[in-house]
Amino acid sequence: MDTMTKSSKVETNLSDRVNRLAESETLLMARKSRELQAQGLDIISLTLGEPDFNTPDYVKEAAKKAIDENYTRYTPVCGYNELKVAIANKLKRENNLDYNPLQILVSAGAKHSIANAVMALVNHGEEVIIPSPYWVSYKELVRLAQGNCVCPVATIENDFKITAKQLEASITDKTKLIIFSSPCNPSGSVYSKEELRSLANVIASHDDLYVISDEIYEHINFVGKHESIAQFEFIKDRVILINGVSKAYAMTGWRIGYMAAPDWIIKACDKLQGQMTSGVCSIAQKAAEAALNGDIKFVEEMVATFKERRDLVFNLMNKIPGIKINKPDGAFYVFPDVSYYFGKTDGQTYISNSSDLSMYLLNKALVSMVPGDAFGSPECLRLSYATSNDKLIEAIKRIEKALSELK
Ligand code: PMP
Ligand code: GLU
């Protein structure tokens, strides 16, 4: 059997569910960059959204202590009670939100928390509103649950945020859920309290409509205090709040995320998680507990660095001819509109969309970024500035040169 026949045979034996699933474009581009780096190419990777800081020492110490104290056995499926108490305290202290530990479930990263919520709520044929641009995994998770995605477009002119009117117009009698992030990956946009209130009013006027509020970038906010849609008491019982320690405490590899939600949703996700993964790593849970109970100074210093880089990248990108760019208020991405370059060529490569452009920049400028199609905005490219100033300056210099060759 030749290789082609072998691989198509394997594919027919896979479930339709998996065959229909797209690979995460962020992870795919990160993998491609690593492969090229391993071949000795001087690739600057601006693909992956993860802080380039090390986990703070006090968190690492807590993990070492947890091992020595034999926190090495199965944990409760929903997480250690001490960690859930630390999360409840954080939600009260930082967000003025009241949740008790029974309304909290710890999972293997915010991604897992979102997957649990989608699987627990969405039935075949139900609609989920995902304003675009959106984070890559939302849509595929909804498809996995056999739901249908409805994606109202948040334009660059409206700072990539949808209006209450757009939300209302997207709701049908099949709508079950809305999923959004603020601060937003990929746009970096941050919804204000008033904007959230207007969305909450729309949600309140439709029974049985839920919202997954992804707040993983909560702390990486350059405009002030984080606002959660869960603060509006009149819809709080329909909010599934998602957060975690990955971004705020530079703990992406530890895989600790959580949801805060009404008890019945937590119980459903606990059942699901109990069959699929059980409680997450005991040592990582103790480390997350220390992070949340610890000093916020680390986070503040990291955010100050991100803000400087945001300004640097914004100013440099803004000078490149044809690029349309918004100044993001949070997260660590810029999401320029690069459609000016569509239809152009350097004489060898023809650019028809953002995937072509990102491959062109990877091959020609040795800079990797994620095409906007993955986030529902095919006219854009996502650049993660979670890397050093030197690398950012060099990368943008290379991008500018490669773009100038497109006519
Ligand atoms: N939500 C958004 C918007 C993200 O960008 C990410 C990226 N990691 C996640 C969730 C997942 O976070 P975690 O690493 O904690 O699973
Ligand atoms: N959330 C990060 C990103 O968007 C990490 C990659 C992922 O989990 O998809 O780049």
PDB file of N, CA and C in Angstrom, residues 196-240:
ATOM      1  N   LEU A 196     -20.291  46.408  28.217  1.00  0.00           N
ATOM      2  CA  LEU A 196     -20.706  45.106  28.751  1.00  0.00           C
ATOM      3  C   LEU A 196     -22.151  45.173  29.250  1.00  0.00           C
ATOM      4  N   ARG A 197     -22.492  46.301  29.880  1.00  0.00           N
ATOM      5  CA  ARG A 197     -23.865  46.428  30.381  1.00  0.00           C
ATOM      6  C   ARG A 197     -24.877  46.348  29.218  1.00  0.00           C
ATOM      7  N   SER A 198     -24.519  46.967  28.093  1.00  0.00           N
ATOM      8  CA  SER A 198     -25.477  46.945  26.979  1.00  0.00           C
ATOM      9  C   SER A 198     -25.607  45.514  26.411  1.00  0.00           C
ATOM     10  N   LEU A 199     -24.518  44.747  26.425  1.00  0.00           N
ATOM     11  CA  LEU A 199     -24.620  43.342  25.992  1.00  0.00           C
ATOM     12  C   LEU A 199     -25.433  42.543  27.010  1.00  0.00           C
ATOM     13  N   ALA A 200     -25.197  42.824  28.292  1.00  0.00           N
ATOM     14  CA  ALA A 200     -25.916  42.103  29.360  1.00  0.00           C
ATOM     15  C   ALA A 200     -27.421  42.355  29.274  1.00  0.00           C
ATOM     16  N   ASN A 201     -27.797  43.593  28.901  1.00  0.00           N
ATOM     17  CA  ASN A 201     -29.234  43.905  28.765  1.00  0.00           C
ATOM     18  C   ASN A 201     -29.872  43.051  27.668  1.00  0.00           C
ATOM     19  N   VAL A 202     -29.130  42.853  26.589  1.00  0.00           N
ATOM     20  CA  VAL A 202     -29.662  42.017  25.499  1.00  0.00           C
ATOM     21  C   VAL A 202     -29.807  40.567  25.988  1.00  0.00           C
ATOM     22  N   ILE A 203     -28.779  40.089  26.663  1.00  0.00           N
ATOM     23  CA  ILE A 203     -28.818  38.700  27.158  1.00  0.00           C
ATOM     24  C   ILE A 203     -30.012  38.535  28.107  1.00  0.00           C
ATOM     25  N   ALA A 204     -30.212  39.533  28.966  1.00  0.00           N
ATOM     26  CA  ALA A 204     -31.288  39.445  29.968  1.00  0.00           C
ATOM     27  C   ALA A 204     -32.652  39.325  29.299  1.00  0.00           C
ATOM     28  N   SER A 205     -32.777  39.893  28.102  1.00  0.00           N
ATOM     29  CA  SER A 205     -34.103  39.879  27.486  1.00  0.00           C
ATOM     30  C   SER A 205     -34.385  38.587  26.710  1.00  0.00           C
ATOM     31  N   HIS A 206     -33.478  37.637  26.764  1.00  0.00           N
ATOM     32  CA  HIS A 206     -33.710  36.331  26.102  1.00  0.00           C
ATOM     33  C   HIS A 206     -33.517  35.215  27.118  1.00  0.00           C
ATOM     34  N   ASP A 207     -34.568  34.453  27.349  1.00  0.00           N
ATOM     35  CA  ASP A 207     -34.470  33.349  28.317  1.00  0.00           C
ATOM     36  C   ASP A 207     -33.503  32.280  27.808  1.00  0.00           C
ATOM     37  N   ASP A 208     -32.896  31.580  28.733  1.00  0.00           N
ATOM     38  CA  ASP A 208     -32.048  30.427  28.402  1.00  0.00           C
ATOM     39  C   ASP A 208     -30.902  30.746  27.446  1.00  0.00           C
ATOM     40  N   LEU A 209     -30.414  31.956  27.536  1.00  0.00           N
ATOM     41  CA  LEU A 209     -29.240  32.346  26.747  1.00  0.00           C
ATOM     42  C   LEU A 209     -28.075  32.533  27.725  1.00  0.00           C
ATOM     43  N   TYR A 210     -26.963  31.847  27.451  1.00  0.00           N
ATOM     44  CA  TYR A 210     -25.824  31.851  28.386  1.00  0.00           C
ATOM     45  C   TYR A 210     -24.622  32.551  27.756  1.00  0.00           C
ATOM     46  N   VAL A 211     -23.677  32.901  28.608  1.00  0.00           N
ATOM     47  CA  VAL A 211     -22.493  33.570  28.065  1.00  0.00           C
ATOM     48  C   VAL A 211     -21.222  33.001  28.693  1.00  0.00           C
ATOM     49  N   ILE A 212     -20.287  32.640  27.840  1.00  0.00           N
ATOM     50  CA  ILE A 212     -18.955  32.257  28.319  1.00  0.00           C
ATOM     51  C   ILE A 212     -18.088  33.507  28.212  1.00  0.00           C
ATOM     52  N   SER A 213     -17.655  34.007  29.363  1.00  0.00           N
ATOM     53  CA  SER A 213     -16.851  35.217  29.406  1.00  0.00           C
ATOM     54  C   SER A 213     -15.408  34.803  29.693  1.00  0.00           C
ATOM     55  N   ASP A 214     -14.593  34.870  28.647  1.00  0.00           N
ATOM     56  CA  ASP A 214     -13.213  34.392  28.748  1.00  0.00           C
ATOM     57  C   ASP A 214     -12.336  35.564  29.211  1.00  0.00           C
ATOM     58  N   GLU A 215     -11.877  35.483  30.445  1.00  0.00           N
ATOM     59  CA  GLU A 215     -11.162  36.616  31.052  1.00  0.00           C
ATOM     60  C   GLU A 215      -9.698  36.279  31.343  1.00  0.00           C
ATOM     61  N   ILE A 216      -9.144  35.389  30.506  1.00  0.00           N
ATOM     62  CA  ILE A 216      -7.782  34.904  30.753  1.00  0.00           C
ATOM     63  C   ILE A 216      -6.742  36.038  30.666  1.00  0.00           C
ATOM     64  N   TYR A 217      -7.069  37.114  29.901  1.00  0.00           N
ATOM     65  CA  TYR A 217      -6.126  38.245  29.807  1.00  0.00           C
ATOM     66  C   TYR A 217      -6.456  39.372  30.782  1.00  0.00           C
ATOM     67  N   GLU A 218      -7.293  39.059  31.756  1.00  0.00           N
ATOM     68  CA  GLU A 218      -7.747  40.064  32.727  1.00  0.00           C
ATOM     69  C   GLU A 218      -6.672  41.077  33.127  1.00  0.00           C
ATOM     70  N   HIS A 219      -5.522  40.579  33.552  1.00  0.00           N
ATOM     71  CA  HIS A 219      -4.506  41.478  34.104  1.00  0.00           C
ATOM     72  C   HIS A 219      -3.726  42.228  33.037  1.00  0.00           C
ATOM     73  N   ILE A 220      -3.766  41.713  31.812  1.00  0.00           N
ATOM     74  CA  ILE A 220      -2.969  42.366  30.772  1.00  0.00           C
ATOM     75  C   ILE A 220      -3.877  43.391  30.090  1.00  0.00           C
ATOM     76  N   ASN A 221      -4.085  44.458  30.855  1.00  0.00           N
ATOM     77  CA  ASN A 221      -5.067  45.480  30.514  1.00  0.00           C
ATOM     78  C   ASN A 221      -4.379  46.823  30.754  1.00  0.00           C
ATOM     79  N   PHE A 222      -4.294  47.641  29.692  1.00  0.00           N
ATOM     80  CA  PHE A 222      -3.541  48.901  29.813  1.00  0.00           C
ATOM     81  C   PHE A 222      -4.446  50.099  30.085  1.00  0.00           C
ATOM     82  N   VAL A 223      -5.743  49.852  30.197  1.00  0.00           N
ATOM     83  CA  VAL A 223      -6.657  50.997  30.362  1.00  0.00           C
ATOM     84  C   VAL A 223      -7.273  51.071  31.759  1.00  0.00           C
ATOM     85  N   GLY A 224      -6.867  50.185  32.619  1.00  0.00           N
ATOM     86  CA  GLY A 224      -7.381  50.309  33.983  1.00  0.00           C
ATOM     87  C   GLY A 224      -7.978  49.033  34.505  1.00  0.00           C
ATOM     88  N   LYS A 225      -9.019  49.172  35.262  1.00  0.00           N
ATOM     89  CA  LYS A 225      -9.603  48.054  36.000  1.00  0.00           C
ATOM     90  C   LYS A 225     -10.324  47.082  35.057  1.00  0.00           C
ATOM     91  N   HIS A 226     -10.138  45.800  35.336  1.00  0.00           N
ATOM     92  CA  HIS A 226     -10.839  44.800  34.540  1.00  0.00           C
ATOM     93  C   HIS A 226     -12.327  44.802  34.859  1.00  0.00           C
ATOM     94  N   GLU A 227     -13.140  44.706  33.825  1.00  0.00           N
ATOM     95  CA  GLU A 227     -14.592  44.626  34.028  1.00  0.00           C
ATOM     96  C   GLU A 227     -15.071  43.262  33.541  1.00  0.00           C
ATOM     97  N   SER A 228     -15.857  42.597  34.396  1.00  0.00           N
ATOM     98  CA  SER A 228     -16.407  41.291  34.015  1.00  0.00           C
ATOM     99  C   SER A 228     -17.902  41.427  33.794  1.00  0.00           C
ATOM    100  N   ILE A 229     -18.423  40.712  32.813  1.00  0.00           N
ATOM    101  CA  ILE A 229     -19.871  40.764  32.562  1.00  0.00           C
ATOM    102  C   ILE A 229     -20.643  40.083  33.711  1.00  0.00           C
ATOM    103  N   ALA A 230     -19.923  39.316  34.527  1.00  0.00           N
ATOM    104  CA  ALA A 230     -20.574  38.650  35.674  1.00  0.00           C
ATOM    105  C   ALA A 230     -20.970  39.645  36.767  1.00  0.00           C
ATOM    106  N   GLN A 231     -20.489  40.907  36.663  1.00  0.00           N
ATOM    107  CA  GLN A 231     -20.838  41.894  37.695  1.00  0.00           C
ATOM    108  C   GLN A 231     -22.306  42.310  37.612  1.00  0.00           C
ATOM    109  N   PHE A 232     -22.961  42.027  36.460  1.00  0.00           N
ATOM    110  CA  PHE A 232     -24.365  42.433  36.334  1.00  0.00           C
ATOM    111  C   PHE A 232     -25.239  41.335  36.925  1.00  0.00           C
ATOM    112  N   GLU A 233     -25.695  41.593  38.137  1.00  0.00           N
ATOM    113  CA  GLU A 233     -26.399  40.578  38.917  1.00  0.00           C
ATOM    114  C   GLU A 233     -27.580  39.986  38.151  1.00  0.00           C
ATOM    115  N   PHE A 234     -28.204  40.823  37.304  1.00  0.00           N
ATOM    116  CA  PHE A 234     -29.406  40.349  36.617  1.00  0.00           C
ATOM    117  C   PHE A 234     -29.127  39.257  35.576  1.00  0.00           C
ATOM    118  N   ILE A 235     -27.844  39.026  35.230  1.00  0.00           N
ATOM    119  CA  ILE A 235     -27.552  37.868  34.353  1.00  0.00           C
ATOM    120  C   ILE A 235     -26.497  36.945  34.961  1.00  0.00           C
ATOM    121  N   LYS A 236     -26.074  37.211  36.196  1.00  0.00           N
ATOM    122  CA  LYS A 236     -24.939  36.451  36.745  1.00  0.00           C
ATOM    123  C   LYS A 236     -25.203  34.937  36.704  1.00  0.00           C
ATOM    124  N   ASP A 237     -26.472  34.552  36.871  1.00  0.00           N
ATOM    125  CA  ASP A 237     -26.768  33.112  36.862  1.00  0.00           C
ATOM    126  C   ASP A 237     -26.731  32.526  35.444  1.00  0.00           C
ATOM    127  N   ARG A 238     -26.334  33.346  34.463  1.00  0.00           N
ATOM    128  CA  ARG A 238     -26.194  32.812  33.094  1.00  0.00           C
ATOM    129  C   ARG A 238     -24.763  33.000  32.569  1.00  0.00           C
ATOM    130  N   VAL A 239     -23.888  33.408  33.487  1.00  0.00           N
ATOM    131  CA  VAL A 239     -22.496  33.654  33.063  1.00  0.00           C
ATOM    132  C   VAL A 239     -21.608  32.484  33.490  1.00  0.00           C
ATOM    133  N   ILE A 240     -20.780  32.041  32.547  1.00  0.00           N
ATOM    134  CA  ILE A 240     -19.722  31.078  32.873  1.00  0.00           C
ATOM    135  C   ILE A 240     -18.430  31.875  32.728  1.00  0.00           C
TER     136      ILE A 240
END
